[in-house]
mmCIF file of C-alpha atoms in Angstrom:
data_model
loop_
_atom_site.group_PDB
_atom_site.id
_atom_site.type_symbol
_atom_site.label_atom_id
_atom_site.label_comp_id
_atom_site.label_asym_id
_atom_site.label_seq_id
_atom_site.Cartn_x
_atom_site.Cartn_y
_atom_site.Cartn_z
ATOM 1 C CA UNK A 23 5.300 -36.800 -61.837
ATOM 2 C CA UNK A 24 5.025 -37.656 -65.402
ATOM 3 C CA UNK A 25 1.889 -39.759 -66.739
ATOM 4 C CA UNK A 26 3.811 -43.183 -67.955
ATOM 5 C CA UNK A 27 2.304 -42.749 -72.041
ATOM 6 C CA UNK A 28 4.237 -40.070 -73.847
ATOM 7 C CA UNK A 29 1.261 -38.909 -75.797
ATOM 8 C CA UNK A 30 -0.903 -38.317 -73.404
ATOM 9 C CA UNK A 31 2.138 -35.887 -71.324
ATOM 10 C CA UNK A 32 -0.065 -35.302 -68.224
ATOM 11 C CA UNK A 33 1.943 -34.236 -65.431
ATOM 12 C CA UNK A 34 0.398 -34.949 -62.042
ATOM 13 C CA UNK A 35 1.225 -32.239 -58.834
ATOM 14 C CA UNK A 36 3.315 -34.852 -56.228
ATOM 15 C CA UNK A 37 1.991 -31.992 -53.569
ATOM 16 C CA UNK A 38 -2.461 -32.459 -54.284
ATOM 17 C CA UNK A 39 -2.108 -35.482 -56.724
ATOM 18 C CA UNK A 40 -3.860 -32.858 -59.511
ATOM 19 C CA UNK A 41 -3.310 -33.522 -63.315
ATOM 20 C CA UNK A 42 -2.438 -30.572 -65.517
ATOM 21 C CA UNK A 43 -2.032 -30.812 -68.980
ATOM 22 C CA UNK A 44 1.474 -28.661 -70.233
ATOM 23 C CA UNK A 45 0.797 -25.172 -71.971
ATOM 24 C CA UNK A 46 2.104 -26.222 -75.231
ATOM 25 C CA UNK A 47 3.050 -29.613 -76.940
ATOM 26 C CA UNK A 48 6.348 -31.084 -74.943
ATOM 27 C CA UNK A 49 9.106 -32.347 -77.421
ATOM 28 C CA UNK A 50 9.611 -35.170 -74.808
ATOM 29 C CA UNK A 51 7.851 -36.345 -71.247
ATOM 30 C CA UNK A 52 11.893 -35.791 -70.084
ATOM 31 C CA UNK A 53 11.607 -31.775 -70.713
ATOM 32 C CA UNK A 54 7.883 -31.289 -69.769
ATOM 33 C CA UNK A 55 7.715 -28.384 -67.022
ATOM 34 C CA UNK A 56 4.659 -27.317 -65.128
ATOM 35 C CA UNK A 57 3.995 -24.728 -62.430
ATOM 36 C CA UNK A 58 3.516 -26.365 -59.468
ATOM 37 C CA UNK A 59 -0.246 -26.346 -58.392
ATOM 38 C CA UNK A 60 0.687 -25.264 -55.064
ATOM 39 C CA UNK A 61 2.496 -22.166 -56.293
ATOM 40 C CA UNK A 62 0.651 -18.635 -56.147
ATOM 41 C CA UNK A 63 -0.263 -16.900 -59.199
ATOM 42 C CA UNK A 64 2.235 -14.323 -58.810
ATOM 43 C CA UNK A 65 5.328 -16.910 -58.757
ATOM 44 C CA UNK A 66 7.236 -17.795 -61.185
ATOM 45 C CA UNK A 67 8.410 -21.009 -60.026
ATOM 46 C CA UNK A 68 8.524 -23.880 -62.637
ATOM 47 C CA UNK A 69 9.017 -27.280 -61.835
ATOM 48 C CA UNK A 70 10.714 -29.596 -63.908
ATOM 49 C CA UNK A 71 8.280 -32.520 -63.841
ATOM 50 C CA UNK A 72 10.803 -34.965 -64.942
ATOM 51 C CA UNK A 73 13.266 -33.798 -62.819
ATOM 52 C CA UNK A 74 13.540 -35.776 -58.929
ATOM 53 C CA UNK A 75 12.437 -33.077 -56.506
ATOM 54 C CA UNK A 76 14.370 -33.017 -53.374
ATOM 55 C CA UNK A 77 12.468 -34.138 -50.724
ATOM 56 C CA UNK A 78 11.406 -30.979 -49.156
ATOM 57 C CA UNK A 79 12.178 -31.590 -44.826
ATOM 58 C CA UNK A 80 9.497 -30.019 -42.698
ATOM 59 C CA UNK A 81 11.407 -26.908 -41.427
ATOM 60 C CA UNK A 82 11.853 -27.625 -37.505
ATOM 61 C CA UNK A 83 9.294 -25.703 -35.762
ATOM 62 C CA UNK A 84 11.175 -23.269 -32.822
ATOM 63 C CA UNK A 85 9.077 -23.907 -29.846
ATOM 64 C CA UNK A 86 7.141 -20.590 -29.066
ATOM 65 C CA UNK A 87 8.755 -18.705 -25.756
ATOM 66 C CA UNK A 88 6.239 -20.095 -23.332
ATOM 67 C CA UNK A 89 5.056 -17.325 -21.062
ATOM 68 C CA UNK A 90 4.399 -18.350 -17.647
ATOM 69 C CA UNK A 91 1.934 -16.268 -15.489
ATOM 70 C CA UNK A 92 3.305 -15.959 -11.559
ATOM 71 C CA UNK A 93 0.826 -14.452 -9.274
ATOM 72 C CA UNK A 94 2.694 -11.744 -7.498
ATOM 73 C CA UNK A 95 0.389 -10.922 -4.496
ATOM 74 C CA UNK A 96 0.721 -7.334 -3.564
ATOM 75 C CA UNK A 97 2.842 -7.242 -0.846
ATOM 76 C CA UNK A 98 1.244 -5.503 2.229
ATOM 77 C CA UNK A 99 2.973 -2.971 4.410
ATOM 78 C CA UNK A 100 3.769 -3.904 7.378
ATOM 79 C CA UNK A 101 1.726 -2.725 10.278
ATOM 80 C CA UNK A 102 3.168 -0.107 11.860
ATOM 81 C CA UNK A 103 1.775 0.459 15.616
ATOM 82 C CA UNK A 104 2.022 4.382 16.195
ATOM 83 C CA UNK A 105 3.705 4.594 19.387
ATOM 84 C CA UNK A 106 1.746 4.643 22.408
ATOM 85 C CA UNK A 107 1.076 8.139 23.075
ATOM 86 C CA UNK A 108 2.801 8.805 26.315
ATOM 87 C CA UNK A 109 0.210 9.338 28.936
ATOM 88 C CA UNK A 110 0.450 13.264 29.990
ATOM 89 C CA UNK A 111 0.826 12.978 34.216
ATOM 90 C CA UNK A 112 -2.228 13.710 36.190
ATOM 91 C CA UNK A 113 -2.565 17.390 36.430
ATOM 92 C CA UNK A 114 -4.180 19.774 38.793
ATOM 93 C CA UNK A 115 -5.373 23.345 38.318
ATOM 94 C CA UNK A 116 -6.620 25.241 40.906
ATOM 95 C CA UNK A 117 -7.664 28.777 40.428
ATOM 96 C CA UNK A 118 -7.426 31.272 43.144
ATOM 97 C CA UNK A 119 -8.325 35.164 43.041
ATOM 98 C CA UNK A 120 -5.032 37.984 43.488
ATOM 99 C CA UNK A 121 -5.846 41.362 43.380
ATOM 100 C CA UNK A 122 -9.083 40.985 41.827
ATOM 101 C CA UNK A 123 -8.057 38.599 38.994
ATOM 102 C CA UNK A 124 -8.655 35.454 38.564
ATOM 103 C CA UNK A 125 -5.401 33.110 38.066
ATOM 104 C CA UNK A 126 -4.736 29.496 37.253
ATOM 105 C CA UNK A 127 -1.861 27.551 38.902
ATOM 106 C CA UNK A 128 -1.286 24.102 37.247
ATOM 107 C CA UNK A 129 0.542 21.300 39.429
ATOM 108 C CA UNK A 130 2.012 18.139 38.408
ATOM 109 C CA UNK A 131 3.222 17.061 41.206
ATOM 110 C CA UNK A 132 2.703 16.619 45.213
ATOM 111 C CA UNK A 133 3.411 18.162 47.621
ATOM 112 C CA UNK A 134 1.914 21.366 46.709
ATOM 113 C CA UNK A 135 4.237 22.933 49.539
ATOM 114 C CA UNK A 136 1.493 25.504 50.205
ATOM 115 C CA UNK A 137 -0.421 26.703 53.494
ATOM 116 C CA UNK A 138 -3.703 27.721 53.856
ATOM 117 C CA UNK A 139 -5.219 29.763 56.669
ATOM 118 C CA UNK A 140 -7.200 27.366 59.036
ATOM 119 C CA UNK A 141 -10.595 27.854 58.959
ATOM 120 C CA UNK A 142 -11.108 30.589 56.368
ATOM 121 C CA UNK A 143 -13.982 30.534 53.961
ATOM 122 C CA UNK A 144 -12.740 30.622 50.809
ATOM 123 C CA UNK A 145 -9.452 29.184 52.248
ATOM 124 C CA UNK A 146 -6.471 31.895 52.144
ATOM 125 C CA UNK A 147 -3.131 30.805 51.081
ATOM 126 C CA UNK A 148 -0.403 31.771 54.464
ATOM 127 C CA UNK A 149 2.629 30.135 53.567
ATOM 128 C CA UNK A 150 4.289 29.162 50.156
ATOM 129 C CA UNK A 151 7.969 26.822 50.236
ATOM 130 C CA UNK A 152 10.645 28.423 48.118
ATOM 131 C CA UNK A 153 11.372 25.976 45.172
ATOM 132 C CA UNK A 154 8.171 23.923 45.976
ATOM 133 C CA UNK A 155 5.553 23.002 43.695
ATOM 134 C CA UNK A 156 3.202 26.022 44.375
ATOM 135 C CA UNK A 157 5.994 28.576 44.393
ATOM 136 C CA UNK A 158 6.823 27.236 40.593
ATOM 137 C CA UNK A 159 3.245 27.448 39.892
ATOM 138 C CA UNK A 160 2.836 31.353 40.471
ATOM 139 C CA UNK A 161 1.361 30.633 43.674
ATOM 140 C CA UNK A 162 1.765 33.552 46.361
ATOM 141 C CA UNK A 163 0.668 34.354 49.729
ATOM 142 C CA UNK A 164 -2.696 35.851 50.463
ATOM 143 C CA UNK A 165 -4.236 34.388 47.533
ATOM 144 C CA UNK A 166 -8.102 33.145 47.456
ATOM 145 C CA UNK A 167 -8.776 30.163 46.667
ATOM 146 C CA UNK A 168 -11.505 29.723 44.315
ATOM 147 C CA UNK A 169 -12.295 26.375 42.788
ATOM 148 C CA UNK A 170 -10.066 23.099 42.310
ATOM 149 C CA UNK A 171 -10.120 20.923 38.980
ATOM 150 C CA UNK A 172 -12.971 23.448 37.850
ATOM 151 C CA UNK A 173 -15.105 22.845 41.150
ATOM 152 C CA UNK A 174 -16.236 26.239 42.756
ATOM 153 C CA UNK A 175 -15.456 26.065 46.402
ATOM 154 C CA UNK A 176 -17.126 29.451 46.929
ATOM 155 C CA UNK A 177 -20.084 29.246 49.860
ATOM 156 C CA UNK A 178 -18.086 25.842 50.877
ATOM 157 C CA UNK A 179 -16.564 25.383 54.696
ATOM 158 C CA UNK A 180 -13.172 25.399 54.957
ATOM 159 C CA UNK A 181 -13.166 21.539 55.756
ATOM 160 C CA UNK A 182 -15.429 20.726 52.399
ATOM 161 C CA UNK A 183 -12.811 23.355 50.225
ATOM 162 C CA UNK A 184 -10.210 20.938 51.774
ATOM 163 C CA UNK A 185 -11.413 17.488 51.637
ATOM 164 C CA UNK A 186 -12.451 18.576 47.659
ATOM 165 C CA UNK A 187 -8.121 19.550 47.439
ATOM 166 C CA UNK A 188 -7.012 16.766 49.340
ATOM 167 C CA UNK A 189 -9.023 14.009 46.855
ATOM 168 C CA UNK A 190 -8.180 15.863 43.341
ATOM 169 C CA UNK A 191 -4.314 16.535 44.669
ATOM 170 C CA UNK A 192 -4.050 12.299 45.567
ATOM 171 C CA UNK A 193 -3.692 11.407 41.832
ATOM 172 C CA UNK A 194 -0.673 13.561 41.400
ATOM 173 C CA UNK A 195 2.878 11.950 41.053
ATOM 174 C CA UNK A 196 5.206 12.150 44.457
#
C-alpha cells in the first residue's frame, strides 16, 4: 500500500504491515515499487506498490495419506497331534538251549502250538505243529527251555517253568 501524502512515499508491506521507504526518489506514489518484505534476499521479486495485488488463495492443503496401523497377530500353526504311535502287540520271547547255543524265539501270538515233555526239569520241547506259531519262530523238537520273558526257569519244577509260560503267554493276541 501506498502512504496517502505523496511526499512522504512510504509504502507499507500489506503481508507484516512494515513501512519501507523506496531506494530512490519516486517520480509519482503511482510508479513507486518495493520488494516485498516477505521476499528472501536472494529474490528478485518487485512489487508494484500501487498496483492491486491479486488476492493470493491459500493453496488447498492435500490431506496427508493417513497410515493406519492393523495389528496382524501372528498366526499360529495349527496343532498337529503326531499320530498315535500304534501300540506294538504283546510279545513273548522265550529262550531255549539247541546244541549248546542259546536261541531266542519271539511269539506274537497264541497258541504257541508247541509240546513239552511232562515233567522234565528244564522242560523239553516233544512236539512242534507245522505252520504254528512255534514252528515260525525257529522252534524245534528237543529243545531246552531256558527262561521266559527273561525269567531263568533253570533249578525250577516243571509245574513252576509252566505256570511262569502259561501267565507271560496270556497277554498274547488269539
Amino acid at each position: 500500500q501506498l502512504d496517502s501524502s505523496p511526499a512522504s512515499a512510504v509504502l507499507r508491506c500489506s503481508h507484516s504491515r512494515r513501512s519501507l521507504r523506496p531506494g530512490g526518489r519516486a517520480r509519482s506514489p503511482r510508479s513507486a515499487t518495493m520488494l516485498c518484505c516477505c521476499a528472501a534476499a536472494e529474490e528478485s521479486e518487485v512489487v508494484d506498490a500501487t498496483a492491486k495485488q491479486p488476492e493470493r488463495k491459500p493453496e488447498p492443503k492435500t490431506p496427508e495419506p493417513r497410515i493406519v496401523e492393523q495389528k496382524v497377530e501372528p498366526q499360529k500353526a495349527a496343532a498337529v497331534d503326531p499320530p498315535p504311535a500304534a501300540k506294538a502287540p504283546p510279545s513273548l520271547t522265550l529262550t531255549f538251549v539247541h546244541e549248546g547255543k542259546d536261541v531266542d524265539c519271539a511269539f506274537t501270538k497264541k497258541p504257541l502250538a508247541m509240546k513239552f515233555k511232562t515233567g522234565s526239569a528244564p522242560p523239553i520241547v516233544s512236539a512242534v505243529e507245522a505252520g504254528g506259531a512255534a514252528d515260525a519262530a525257529g522252534v524245534k523238537v528237543g529243545m531246552l527251555l531256558k527262561a521266559v520273558a527273561g525269567t531263568s526257569v533253570e533249578g525250577k519244577s516243571f509245574d513252576d517253568a509252566f505256570e511262569l509260560l502259561k501267565k507271560q503267554v496270556a497277554p498274547l493276541q488269539g
